[in-house]
């Protein structure tokens, strides 16, 4: 076995719980940033334009966000120790593997159609809805 193969296998074993991220997903990435005073958590929320290298040790995702009318893209290595957590906020219905065309569109035209995903809708339900208790309207007794 090559030393590179041993390194890749060790990284995959250390791999934390990573959701199935696809292009078109709107994700929140919690990463630690080191500053002069110490480390702090920073959240970057945006649309996933591309995912490269599948589930390898060097897998990356490209996330785009508009900040003050300027497009900002970051490339995150998925298995980086600086990334604490990746949370999928919403899924979109897309027909491409790479969404680089969103770079040239204005804000309104760059909107993606929402996709109903049961896994994500369960994550964002209130605790009452998850336990099966739903609020019922009072019945009229006449």
mmCIF file of N, CA and C in Angstrom:
data_model
loop_
_atom_site.group_PDB
_atom_site.id
_atom_site.type_symbol
_atom_site.label_atom_id
_atom_site.label_comp_id
_atom_site.label_asym_id
_atom_site.label_seq_id
_atom_site.Cartn_x
_atom_site.Cartn_y
_atom_site.Cartn_z
ATOM 1 N N UNK A 1 0.823 -1.175 0.000
ATOM 2 C CA UNK A 1 0.000 0.000 0.000
ATOM 3 C C UNK A 1 0.881 1.258 0.000
ATOM 4 N N UNK A 2 0.502 2.240 -0.793
ATOM 5 C CA UNK A 2 1.241 3.495 -0.871
ATOM 6 C C UNK A 2 0.964 4.346 0.369
ATOM 7 N N UNK A 3 1.907 5.189 0.748
ATOM 8 C CA UNK A 3 1.667 6.080 1.897
ATOM 9 C C UNK A 3 0.463 7.003 1.678
ATOM 10 N N UNK A 4 0.234 7.405 0.442
ATOM 11 C CA UNK A 4 -0.912 8.274 0.154
ATOM 12 C C UNK A 4 -2.226 7.552 0.430
ATOM 13 N N UNK A 5 -2.288 6.254 0.105
ATOM 14 C CA UNK A 5 -3.503 5.481 0.357
ATOM 15 C C UNK A 5 -3.780 5.347 1.848
ATOM 16 N N UNK A 6 -2.721 5.170 2.639
ATOM 17 C CA UNK A 6 -2.877 5.063 4.085
ATOM 18 C C UNK A 6 -3.410 6.374 4.653
ATOM 19 N N UNK A 7 -2.893 7.499 4.135
ATOM 20 C CA UNK A 7 -3.348 8.809 4.586
ATOM 21 C C UNK A 7 -4.825 9.006 4.267
ATOM 22 N N UNK A 8 -5.238 8.645 3.061
ATOM 23 C CA UNK A 8 -6.625 8.819 2.644
ATOM 24 C C UNK A 8 -7.548 7.968 3.513
ATOM 25 N N UNK A 9 -7.166 6.722 3.776
ATOM 26 C CA UNK A 9 -8.005 5.856 4.603
ATOM 27 C C UNK A 9 -8.134 6.392 6.021
ATOM 28 N N UNK A 10 -7.046 6.949 6.563
ATOM 29 C CA UNK A 10 -7.120 7.500 7.915
ATOM 30 C C UNK A 10 -8.041 8.715 7.954
ATOM 31 N N UNK A 11 -8.011 9.542 6.905
ATOM 32 C CA UNK A 11 -8.890 10.717 6.852
ATOM 33 C C UNK A 11 -10.351 10.305 6.756
ATOM 34 N N UNK A 12 -10.622 9.269 5.984
ATOM 35 C CA UNK A 12 -12.000 8.817 5.830
ATOM 36 C C UNK A 12 -12.507 8.216 7.141
ATOM 37 N N UNK A 13 -11.650 7.534 7.882
ATOM 38 C CA UNK A 13 -12.056 6.990 9.177
ATOM 39 C C UNK A 13 -12.345 8.107 10.171
ATOM 40 N N UNK A 14 -11.575 9.188 10.117
ATOM 41 C CA UNK A 14 -11.769 10.322 11.012
ATOM 42 C C UNK A 14 -12.962 11.185 10.595
ATOM 43 N N UNK A 15 -13.503 10.889 9.441
ATOM 44 C CA UNK A 15 -14.551 11.702 8.846
ATOM 45 C C UNK A 15 -15.741 11.857 9.793
ATOM 46 N N UNK A 16 -16.122 13.102 10.024
ATOM 47 C CA UNK A 16 -17.274 13.374 10.866
ATOM 48 C C UNK A 16 -18.549 13.209 10.053
ATOM 49 N N UNK A 17 -19.656 13.352 10.706
ATOM 50 C CA UNK A 17 -20.959 13.185 10.050
ATOM 51 C C UNK A 17 -21.154 14.309 9.029
ATOM 52 N N UNK A 18 -21.103 13.959 7.750
ATOM 53 C CA UNK A 18 -21.248 14.934 6.682
ATOM 54 C C UNK A 18 -22.537 14.638 5.926
ATOM 55 N N UNK A 19 -23.436 15.605 5.822
ATOM 56 C CA UNK A 19 -24.669 15.371 5.081
ATOM 57 C C UNK A 19 -24.396 15.231 3.581
ATOM 58 N N UNK A 20 -25.349 14.699 2.867
ATOM 59 C CA UNK A 20 -25.227 14.527 1.422
ATOM 60 C C UNK A 20 -25.471 15.880 0.755
ATOM 61 N N UNK A 21 -24.402 16.574 0.441
ATOM 62 C CA UNK A 21 -24.479 17.920 -0.122
ATOM 63 C C UNK A 21 -24.489 17.828 -1.639
ATOM 64 N N UNK A 22 -25.425 18.543 -2.257
ATOM 65 C CA UNK A 22 -25.553 18.535 -3.710
ATOM 66 C C UNK A 22 -25.575 19.972 -4.222
ATOM 67 N N UNK A 23 -25.244 20.182 -5.485
ATOM 68 C CA UNK A 23 -25.354 21.529 -6.055
ATOM 69 C C UNK A 23 -26.796 22.026 -5.979
ATOM 70 N N UNK A 24 -26.961 23.276 -5.639
ATOM 71 C CA UNK A 24 -28.286 23.857 -5.492
ATOM 72 C C UNK A 24 -28.736 23.925 -4.049
ATOM 73 N N UNK A 25 -28.057 23.226 -3.149
ATOM 74 C CA UNK A 25 -28.407 23.282 -1.737
ATOM 75 C C UNK A 25 -27.986 24.623 -1.153
ATOM 76 N N UNK A 26 -28.774 25.129 -0.235
ATOM 77 C CA UNK A 26 -28.373 26.297 0.527
ATOM 78 C C UNK A 26 -27.895 25.763 1.866
ATOM 79 N N UNK A 27 -26.636 26.017 2.174
ATOM 80 C CA UNK A 27 -26.018 25.423 3.355
ATOM 81 C C UNK A 27 -25.476 26.496 4.292
ATOM 82 N N UNK A 28 -25.367 26.119 5.564
ATOM 83 C CA UNK A 28 -24.679 26.930 6.567
ATOM 84 C C UNK A 28 -23.436 26.153 6.945
ATOM 85 N N UNK A 29 -22.291 26.780 6.820
ATOM 86 C CA UNK A 29 -21.035 26.134 7.162
ATOM 87 C C UNK A 29 -20.461 26.846 8.383
ATOM 88 N N UNK A 30 -20.293 26.095 9.456
ATOM 89 C CA UNK A 30 -19.729 26.622 10.695
ATOM 90 C C UNK A 30 -18.240 26.302 10.685
ATOM 91 N N UNK A 31 -17.413 27.333 10.620
ATOM 92 C CA UNK A 31 -15.970 27.103 10.596
ATOM 93 C C UNK A 31 -15.298 27.918 11.689
ATOM 94 N N UNK A 32 -14.170 27.400 12.180
ATOM 95 C CA UNK A 32 -13.418 28.125 13.190
ATOM 96 C C UNK A 32 -12.358 28.967 12.492
ATOM 97 N N UNK A 33 -12.258 30.210 12.934
ATOM 98 C CA UNK A 33 -11.296 31.138 12.367
ATOM 99 C C UNK A 33 -10.394 31.595 13.505
ATOM 100 N N UNK A 34 -9.080 31.494 13.307
ATOM 101 C CA UNK A 34 -8.156 31.925 14.355
ATOM 102 C C UNK A 34 -7.800 33.399 14.141
ATOM 103 N N UNK A 35 -7.899 34.145 15.216
ATOM 104 C CA UNK A 35 -7.567 35.566 15.202
ATOM 105 C C UNK A 35 -6.515 35.829 16.267
ATOM 106 N N UNK A 36 -6.192 37.091 16.474
ATOM 107 C CA UNK A 36 -5.189 37.463 17.476
ATOM 108 C C UNK A 36 -5.617 37.048 18.884
ATOM 109 N N UNK A 37 -6.892 37.233 19.191
ATOM 110 C CA UNK A 37 -7.401 36.944 20.527
ATOM 111 C C UNK A 37 -7.638 35.449 20.755
ATOM 112 N N UNK A 38 -7.783 34.687 19.714
ATOM 113 C CA UNK A 38 -8.071 33.259 19.845
ATOM 114 C C UNK A 38 -8.888 32.779 18.671
ATOM 115 N N UNK A 39 -9.647 31.727 18.897
ATOM 116 C CA UNK A 39 -10.471 31.169 17.832
ATOM 117 C C UNK A 39 -11.920 31.572 18.032
ATOM 118 N N UNK A 40 -12.612 31.778 16.919
ATOM 119 C CA UNK A 40 -14.041 32.067 16.992
ATOM 120 C C UNK A 40 -14.759 31.323 15.875
ATOM 121 N N UNK A 41 -16.034 31.059 16.101
ATOM 122 C CA UNK A 41 -16.840 30.366 15.104
ATOM 123 C C UNK A 41 -17.420 31.396 14.146
ATOM 124 N N UNK A 42 -17.436 31.041 12.866
ATOM 125 C CA UNK A 42 -17.970 31.930 11.844
ATOM 126 C C UNK A 42 -18.904 31.124 10.960
ATOM 127 N N UNK A 43 -20.030 31.695 10.587
ATOM 128 C CA UNK A 43 -21.010 31.006 9.753
ATOM 129 C C UNK A 43 -20.992 31.626 8.365
ATOM 130 N N UNK A 44 -20.930 30.762 7.354
ATOM 131 C CA UNK A 44 -21.002 31.209 5.962
ATOM 132 C C UNK A 44 -22.187 30.485 5.337
ATOM 133 N N UNK A 45 -23.201 31.234 4.931
ATOM 134 C CA UNK A 45 -24.398 30.636 4.348
ATOM 135 C C UNK A 45 -24.497 31.027 2.887
ATOM 136 N N UNK A 46 -24.721 30.049 2.014
ATOM 137 C CA UNK A 46 -24.833 30.349 0.600
ATOM 138 C C UNK A 46 -25.261 29.134 -0.201
ATOM 139 N N UNK A 47 -25.271 29.304 -1.512
ATOM 140 C CA UNK A 47 -25.690 28.258 -2.444
ATOM 141 C C UNK A 47 -24.470 27.450 -2.866
ATOM 142 N N UNK A 48 -24.622 26.127 -2.880
ATOM 143 C CA UNK A 48 -23.539 25.254 -3.333
ATOM 144 C C UNK A 48 -23.538 25.273 -4.857
ATOM 145 N N UNK A 49 -22.442 25.754 -5.447
ATOM 146 C CA UNK A 49 -22.324 25.774 -6.907
ATOM 147 C C UNK A 49 -21.804 24.446 -7.435
ATOM 148 N N UNK A 50 -20.876 23.833 -6.701
ATOM 149 C CA UNK A 50 -20.251 22.607 -7.200
ATOM 150 C C UNK A 50 -19.741 21.774 -6.039
ATOM 151 N N UNK A 51 -19.710 20.478 -6.279
ATOM 152 C CA UNK A 51 -19.065 19.551 -5.357
ATOM 153 C C UNK A 51 -18.078 18.748 -6.181
ATOM 154 N N UNK A 52 -16.846 18.678 -5.717
ATOM 155 C CA UNK A 52 -15.811 17.992 -6.487
ATOM 156 C C UNK A 52 -15.188 16.873 -5.669
ATOM 157 N N UNK A 53 -14.775 15.849 -6.331
ATOM 158 C CA UNK A 53 -14.047 14.697 -5.789
ATOM 159 C C UNK A 53 -14.873 13.814 -4.869
ATOM 160 N N UNK A 54 -16.176 13.840 -5.029
ATOM 161 C CA UNK A 54 -17.109 12.940 -4.339
ATOM 162 C C UNK A 54 -16.821 12.771 -2.858
ATOM 163 N N UNK A 55 -16.386 11.562 -2.456
ATOM 164 C CA UNK A 55 -16.153 11.309 -1.026
ATOM 165 C C UNK A 55 -14.687 11.034 -0.728
ATOM 166 N N UNK A 56 -13.812 11.565 -1.534
ATOM 167 C CA UNK A 56 -12.378 11.390 -1.303
ATOM 168 C C UNK A 56 -11.923 12.290 -0.160
ATOM 169 N N UNK A 57 -10.664 12.129 0.237
ATOM 170 C CA UNK A 57 -10.120 12.954 1.318
ATOM 171 C C UNK A 57 -10.001 14.412 0.896
ATOM 172 N N UNK A 58 -9.828 14.682 -0.390
ATOM 173 C CA UNK A 58 -9.677 16.050 -0.871
ATOM 174 C C UNK A 58 -10.949 16.646 -1.422
ATOM 175 N N UNK A 59 -12.106 16.114 -1.041
ATOM 176 C CA UNK A 59 -13.384 16.593 -1.563
ATOM 177 C C UNK A 59 -13.631 18.039 -1.144
ATOM 178 N N UNK A 60 -14.172 18.830 -2.067
ATOM 179 C CA UNK A 60 -14.442 20.240 -1.795
ATOM 180 C C UNK A 60 -15.837 20.625 -2.269
ATOM 181 N N UNK A 61 -16.365 21.700 -1.682
ATOM 182 C CA UNK A 61 -17.602 22.296 -2.180
ATOM 183 C C UNK A 61 -17.345 23.784 -2.389
ATOM 184 N N UNK A 62 -17.950 24.324 -3.428
ATOM 185 C CA UNK A 62 -17.859 25.753 -3.720
ATOM 186 C C UNK A 62 -19.182 26.381 -3.324
ATOM 187 N N UNK A 63 -19.125 27.372 -2.433
ATOM 188 C CA UNK A 63 -20.330 28.016 -1.914
ATOM 189 C C UNK A 63 -20.293 29.491 -2.295
ATOM 190 N N UNK A 64 -21.421 29.996 -2.788
ATOM 191 C CA UNK A 64 -21.519 31.395 -3.231
ATOM 192 C C UNK A 64 -22.560 32.126 -2.402
ATOM 193 N N UNK A 65 -22.217 33.354 -2.057
ATOM 194 C CA UNK A 65 -23.104 34.200 -1.282
ATOM 195 C C UNK A 65 -22.948 35.632 -1.763
ATOM 196 N N UNK A 66 -24.028 36.414 -1.697
ATOM 197 C CA UNK A 66 -23.971 37.824 -2.083
ATOM 198 C C UNK A 66 -23.880 38.651 -0.798
ATOM 199 N N UNK A 67 -22.811 39.432 -0.653
ATOM 200 C CA UNK A 67 -22.617 40.280 0.513
ATOM 201 C C UNK A 67 -22.440 41.716 0.019
ATOM 202 N N UNK A 68 -23.348 42.582 0.428
ATOM 203 C CA UNK A 68 -23.322 43.992 0.002
ATOM 204 C C UNK A 68 -23.232 44.131 -1.515
ATOM 205 N N UNK A 69 -24.071 43.418 -2.225
ATOM 206 C CA UNK A 69 -24.165 43.426 -3.687
ATOM 207 C C UNK A 69 -22.893 42.959 -4.381
ATOM 208 N N UNK A 70 -22.042 42.235 -3.660
ATOM 209 C CA UNK A 70 -20.828 41.667 -4.250
ATOM 210 C C UNK A 70 -20.863 40.164 -4.034
ATOM 211 N N UNK A 71 -20.655 39.413 -5.101
ATOM 212 C CA UNK A 71 -20.651 37.959 -4.998
ATOM 213 C C UNK A 71 -19.361 37.457 -4.363
ATOM 214 N N UNK A 72 -19.498 36.616 -3.346
ATOM 215 C CA UNK A 72 -18.342 36.058 -2.652
ATOM 216 C C UNK A 72 -18.438 34.540 -2.749
ATOM 217 N N UNK A 73 -17.363 33.923 -3.217
ATOM 218 C CA UNK A 73 -17.324 32.459 -3.312
ATOM 219 C C UNK A 73 -16.197 31.941 -2.438
ATOM 220 N N UNK A 74 -16.477 30.860 -1.748
ATOM 221 C CA UNK A 74 -15.458 30.205 -0.939
ATOM 222 C C UNK A 74 -15.436 28.731 -1.312
ATOM 223 N N UNK A 75 -14.251 28.171 -1.314
ATOM 224 C CA UNK A 75 -14.095 26.747 -1.565
ATOM 225 C C UNK A 75 -13.710 26.109 -0.237
ATOM 226 N N UNK A 76 -14.550 25.187 0.227
ATOM 227 C CA UNK A 76 -14.328 24.539 1.507
ATOM 228 C C UNK A 76 -13.910 23.087 1.302
ATOM 229 N N UNK A 77 -12.776 22.663 1.870
ATOM 230 C CA UNK A 77 -12.481 21.228 1.907
ATOM 231 C C UNK A 77 -13.417 20.586 2.929
ATOM 232 N N UNK A 78 -14.151 19.577 2.527
ATOM 233 C CA UNK A 78 -15.183 19.005 3.385
ATOM 234 C C UNK A 78 -14.596 18.391 4.653
ATOM 235 N N UNK A 79 -13.453 17.749 4.551
ATOM 236 C CA UNK A 79 -12.867 17.072 5.702
ATOM 237 C C UNK A 79 -11.907 17.954 6.500
ATOM 238 N N UNK A 80 -11.957 19.244 6.295
ATOM 239 C CA UNK A 80 -11.066 20.158 7.003
ATOM 240 C C UNK A 80 -11.387 20.174 8.497
ATOM 241 N N UNK A 81 -10.365 20.164 9.364
ATOM 242 C CA UNK A 81 -10.642 20.250 10.793
ATOM 243 C C UNK A 81 -11.194 21.611 11.211
ATOM 244 N N UNK A 82 -11.072 22.625 10.357
ATOM 245 C CA UNK A 82 -11.605 23.952 10.671
ATOM 246 C C UNK A 82 -13.124 23.995 10.550
ATOM 247 N N UNK A 83 -13.713 23.057 9.835
ATOM 248 C CA UNK A 83 -15.167 23.033 9.677
ATOM 249 C C UNK A 83 -15.770 22.227 10.819
ATOM 250 N N UNK A 84 -16.597 22.903 11.617
ATOM 251 C CA UNK A 84 -17.239 22.241 12.743
ATOM 252 C C UNK A 84 -18.459 21.448 12.294
ATOM 253 N N UNK A 85 -19.289 22.089 11.465
ATOM 254 C CA UNK A 85 -20.556 21.481 11.103
ATOM 255 C C UNK A 85 -21.025 22.059 9.775
ATOM 256 N N UNK A 86 -21.710 21.223 8.989
ATOM 257 C CA UNK A 86 -22.349 21.678 7.756
ATOM 258 C C UNK A 86 -23.826 21.364 7.885
ATOM 259 N N UNK A 87 -24.652 22.383 7.740
ATOM 260 C CA UNK A 87 -26.089 22.223 7.917
ATOM 261 C C UNK A 87 -26.796 22.605 6.619
ATOM 262 N N UNK A 88 -27.659 21.734 6.125
ATOM 263 C CA UNK A 88 -28.422 22.024 4.914
ATOM 264 C C UNK A 88 -29.687 22.772 5.319
ATOM 265 N N UNK A 89 -29.845 23.981 4.792
ATOM 266 C CA UNK A 89 -31.004 24.805 5.114
ATOM 267 C C UNK A 89 -32.161 24.478 4.185
ATOM 268 N N UNK A 90 -31.867 24.395 2.880
ATOM 269 C CA UNK A 90 -32.914 24.167 1.886
ATOM 270 C C UNK A 90 -32.317 23.516 0.656
ATOM 271 N N UNK A 91 -33.090 22.723 -0.018
ATOM 272 C CA UNK A 91 -32.657 22.111 -1.274
ATOM 273 C C UNK A 91 -33.396 22.786 -2.425
ATOM 274 N N UNK A 92 -32.741 22.825 -3.575
ATOM 275 C CA UNK A 92 -33.355 23.413 -4.762
ATOM 276 C C UNK A 92 -33.366 22.389 -5.879
ATOM 277 N N UNK A 93 -34.312 22.555 -6.762
ATOM 278 C CA UNK A 93 -34.439 21.665 -7.915
ATOM 279 C C UNK A 93 -33.520 22.193 -9.012
ATOM 280 N N UNK A 94 -32.481 21.447 -9.345
ATOM 281 C CA UNK A 94 -31.525 21.869 -10.371
ATOM 282 C C UNK A 94 -31.325 20.733 -11.366
ATOM 283 N N UNK A 95 -30.859 21.098 -12.555
ATOM 284 C CA UNK A 95 -30.654 20.102 -13.602
ATOM 285 C C UNK A 95 -29.215 20.075 -14.090
ATOM 286 N N UNK A 96 -28.319 20.647 -13.317
ATOM 287 C CA UNK A 96 -26.904 20.696 -13.682
ATOM 288 C C UNK A 96 -26.072 20.213 -12.509
ATOM 289 N N UNK A 97 -24.879 19.720 -12.811
ATOM 290 C CA UNK A 97 -23.956 19.291 -11.765
ATOM 291 C C UNK A 97 -23.121 20.465 -11.265
ATOM 292 N N UNK A 98 -22.901 21.449 -12.108
ATOM 293 C CA UNK A 98 -22.138 22.634 -11.736
ATOM 294 C C UNK A 98 -23.002 23.856 -12.069
ATOM 295 N N UNK A 99 -23.196 24.723 -11.112
ATOM 296 C CA UNK A 99 -24.090 25.870 -11.284
ATOM 297 C C UNK A 99 -23.330 27.175 -11.479
ATOM 298 N N UNK A 100 -22.271 27.138 -12.268
ATOM 299 C CA UNK A 100 -21.446 28.330 -12.478
ATOM 300 C C UNK A 100 -22.196 29.433 -13.223
ATOM 301 N N UNK A 101 -23.290 29.092 -13.897
ATOM 302 C CA UNK A 101 -24.053 30.107 -14.619
ATOM 303 C C UNK A 101 -24.703 31.111 -13.666
ATOM 304 N N UNK A 102 -24.829 30.782 -12.379
ATOM 305 C CA UNK A 102 -25.429 31.704 -11.415
ATOM 306 C C UNK A 102 -24.564 32.946 -11.203
ATOM 307 N N UNK A 103 -23.295 32.866 -11.550
ATOM 308 C CA UNK A 103 -22.396 34.011 -11.388
ATOM 309 C C UNK A 103 -22.818 35.189 -12.253
ATOM 310 N N UNK A 104 -23.385 34.904 -13.419
ATOM 311 C CA UNK A 104 -23.719 35.958 -14.380
ATOM 312 C C UNK A 104 -25.149 36.463 -14.266
ATOM 313 N N UNK A 105 -25.931 35.916 -13.334
ATOM 314 C CA UNK A 105 -27.329 36.308 -13.218
ATOM 315 C C UNK A 105 -27.523 37.316 -12.091
ATOM 316 N N UNK A 106 -28.543 38.163 -12.256
ATOM 317 C CA UNK A 106 -28.871 39.110 -11.194
ATOM 318 C C UNK A 106 -29.570 38.364 -10.069
ATOM 319 N N UNK A 107 -29.805 39.052 -8.978
ATOM 320 C CA UNK A 107 -30.323 38.394 -7.782
ATOM 321 C C UNK A 107 -31.659 37.697 -8.016
ATOM 322 N N UNK A 108 -32.580 38.359 -8.682
ATOM 323 C CA UNK A 108 -33.904 37.766 -8.868
ATOM 324 C C UNK A 108 -33.859 36.599 -9.846
ATOM 325 N N UNK A 109 -33.066 36.695 -10.885
ATOM 326 C CA UNK A 109 -32.980 35.623 -11.870
ATOM 327 C C UNK A 109 -32.175 34.433 -11.359
ATOM 328 N N UNK A 110 -31.381 34.654 -10.327
ATOM 329 C CA UNK A 110 -30.549 33.582 -9.787
ATOM 330 C C UNK A 110 -31.288 32.722 -8.768
ATOM 331 N N UNK A 111 -32.559 33.003 -8.522
ATOM 332 C CA UNK A 111 -33.327 32.201 -7.567
ATOM 333 C C UNK A 111 -33.534 30.800 -8.120
ATOM 334 N N UNK A 112 -33.466 29.840 -7.222
ATOM 335 C CA UNK A 112 -33.665 28.448 -7.603
ATOM 336 C C UNK A 112 -35.005 27.965 -7.066
ATOM 337 N N UNK A 113 -35.639 27.050 -7.788
ATOM 338 C CA UNK A 113 -36.925 26.526 -7.350
ATOM 339 C C UNK A 113 -36.736 25.606 -6.159
ATOM 340 N N UNK A 114 -37.641 25.718 -5.219
ATOM 341 C CA UNK A 114 -37.558 24.925 -3.998
ATOM 342 C C UNK A 114 -37.920 23.475 -4.285
ATOM 343 N N UNK A 115 -37.225 22.571 -3.636
ATOM 344 C CA UNK A 115 -37.464 21.144 -3.796
ATOM 345 C C UNK A 115 -37.933 20.604 -2.457
ATOM 346 N N UNK A 116 -39.028 19.860 -2.456
ATOM 347 C CA UNK A 116 -39.525 19.275 -1.220
ATOM 348 C C UNK A 116 -38.660 18.083 -0.858
ATOM 349 N N UNK A 117 -38.012 18.159 0.277
ATOM 350 C CA UNK A 117 -37.150 17.077 0.745
ATOM 351 C C UNK A 117 -37.587 16.692 2.148
ATOM 352 N N UNK A 118 -38.059 15.465 2.359
ATOM 353 C CA UNK A 118 -38.587 15.092 3.677
ATOM 354 C C UNK A 118 -37.538 15.133 4.787
ATOM 355 N N UNK A 119 -36.282 14.869 4.476
ATOM 356 C CA UNK A 119 -35.246 14.861 5.503
ATOM 357 C C UNK A 119 -35.035 16.262 6.055
ATOM 358 N N UNK A 120 -34.978 17.255 5.185
ATOM 359 C CA UNK A 120 -34.737 18.632 5.619
ATOM 360 C C UNK A 120 -35.967 19.183 6.319
ATOM 361 N N UNK A 121 -37.167 18.849 5.845
ATOM 362 C CA UNK A 121 -38.359 19.363 6.499
ATOM 363 C C UNK A 121 -38.491 18.800 7.911
ATOM 364 N N UNK A 122 -38.009 17.575 8.161
ATOM 365 C CA UNK A 122 -38.023 17.018 9.514
ATOM 366 C C UNK A 122 -37.058 17.759 10.413
ATOM 367 N N UNK A 123 -35.915 18.171 9.872
ATOM 368 C CA UNK A 123 -34.905 18.854 10.674
ATOM 369 C C UNK A 123 -35.401 20.210 11.163
ATOM 370 N N UNK A 124 -36.248 20.876 10.386
ATOM 371 C CA UNK A 124 -36.668 22.235 10.707
ATOM 372 C C UNK A 124 -38.054 22.304 11.333
ATOM 373 N N UNK A 125 -38.597 21.168 11.775
ATOM 374 C CA UNK A 125 -39.879 21.180 12.453
ATOM 375 C C UNK A 125 -39.681 21.542 13.912
ATOM 376 N N UNK A 126 -40.736 22.073 14.521
ATOM 377 C CA UNK A 126 -40.662 22.372 15.951
ATOM 378 C C UNK A 126 -40.728 21.059 16.731
ATOM 379 N N UNK A 127 -40.280 21.044 17.989
ATOM 380 C CA UNK A 127 -40.300 19.810 18.777
ATOM 381 C C UNK A 127 -41.700 19.222 18.947
ATOM 382 N N UNK A 128 -42.736 20.073 18.979
ATOM 383 C CA UNK A 128 -44.103 19.570 19.099
ATOM 384 C C UNK A 128 -44.507 18.787 17.860
ATOM 385 N N UNK A 129 -44.133 19.289 16.683
ATOM 386 C CA UNK A 129 -44.488 18.612 15.437
ATOM 387 C C UNK A 129 -43.741 17.303 15.296
ATOM 388 N N UNK A 130 -42.494 17.238 15.789
ATOM 389 C CA UNK A 130 -41.716 16.014 15.678
ATOM 390 C C UNK A 130 -42.287 14.915 16.554
ATOM 391 N N UNK A 131 -42.842 15.274 17.722
ATOM 392 C CA UNK A 131 -43.372 14.259 18.617
ATOM 393 C C UNK A 131 -44.755 13.785 18.182
ATOM 394 N N UNK A 132 -45.324 14.410 17.170
ATOM 395 C CA UNK A 132 -46.624 13.983 16.660
ATOM 396 C C UNK A 132 -47.765 14.806 17.213
ATOM 397 N N UNK A 133 -47.485 15.702 18.123
ATOM 398 C CA UNK A 133 -48.523 16.555 18.679
ATOM 399 C C UNK A 133 -48.707 17.766 17.777
ATOM 400 N N UNK A 134 -49.860 17.911 17.233
ATOM 401 C CA UNK A 134 -50.128 19.069 16.398
ATOM 402 C C UNK A 134 -51.213 19.899 17.059
ATOM 403 N N UNK A 135 -51.145 21.189 16.862
ATOM 404 C CA UNK A 135 -52.164 22.060 17.428
ATOM 405 C C UNK A 135 -53.453 21.884 16.641
ATOM 406 N N UNK A 136 -54.511 21.631 17.355
ATOM 407 C CA UNK A 136 -55.818 21.484 16.718
ATOM 408 C C UNK A 136 -56.678 22.685 17.048
ATOM 409 N N UNK A 137 -57.466 23.083 16.076
ATOM 410 C CA UNK A 137 -58.381 24.201 16.291
ATOM 411 C C UNK A 137 -59.518 23.745 17.195
ATOM 412 N N UNK A 138 -59.964 24.590 18.095
ATOM 413 C CA UNK A 138 -61.072 24.197 18.957
ATOM 414 C C UNK A 138 -62.322 23.973 18.118
ATOM 415 N N UNK A 139 -63.047 22.914 18.488
ATOM 416 C CA UNK A 139 -64.267 22.579 17.756
ATOM 417 C C UNK A 139 -65.424 23.407 18.276
ATOM 418 N N UNK A 140 -66.300 23.808 17.369
ATOM 419 C CA UNK A 140 -67.489 24.569 17.767
ATOM 420 C C UNK A 140 -68.527 23.619 18.316
ATOM 421 N N UNK A 141 -68.982 23.864 19.519
ATOM 422 C CA UNK A 141 -70.031 23.045 20.123
ATOM 423 C C UNK A 141 -71.308 23.845 20.103
ATOM 424 N N UNK A 142 -72.216 23.475 19.249
ATOM 425 C CA UNK A 142 -73.495 24.186 19.127
ATOM 426 C C UNK A 142 -74.636 23.251 19.363
#
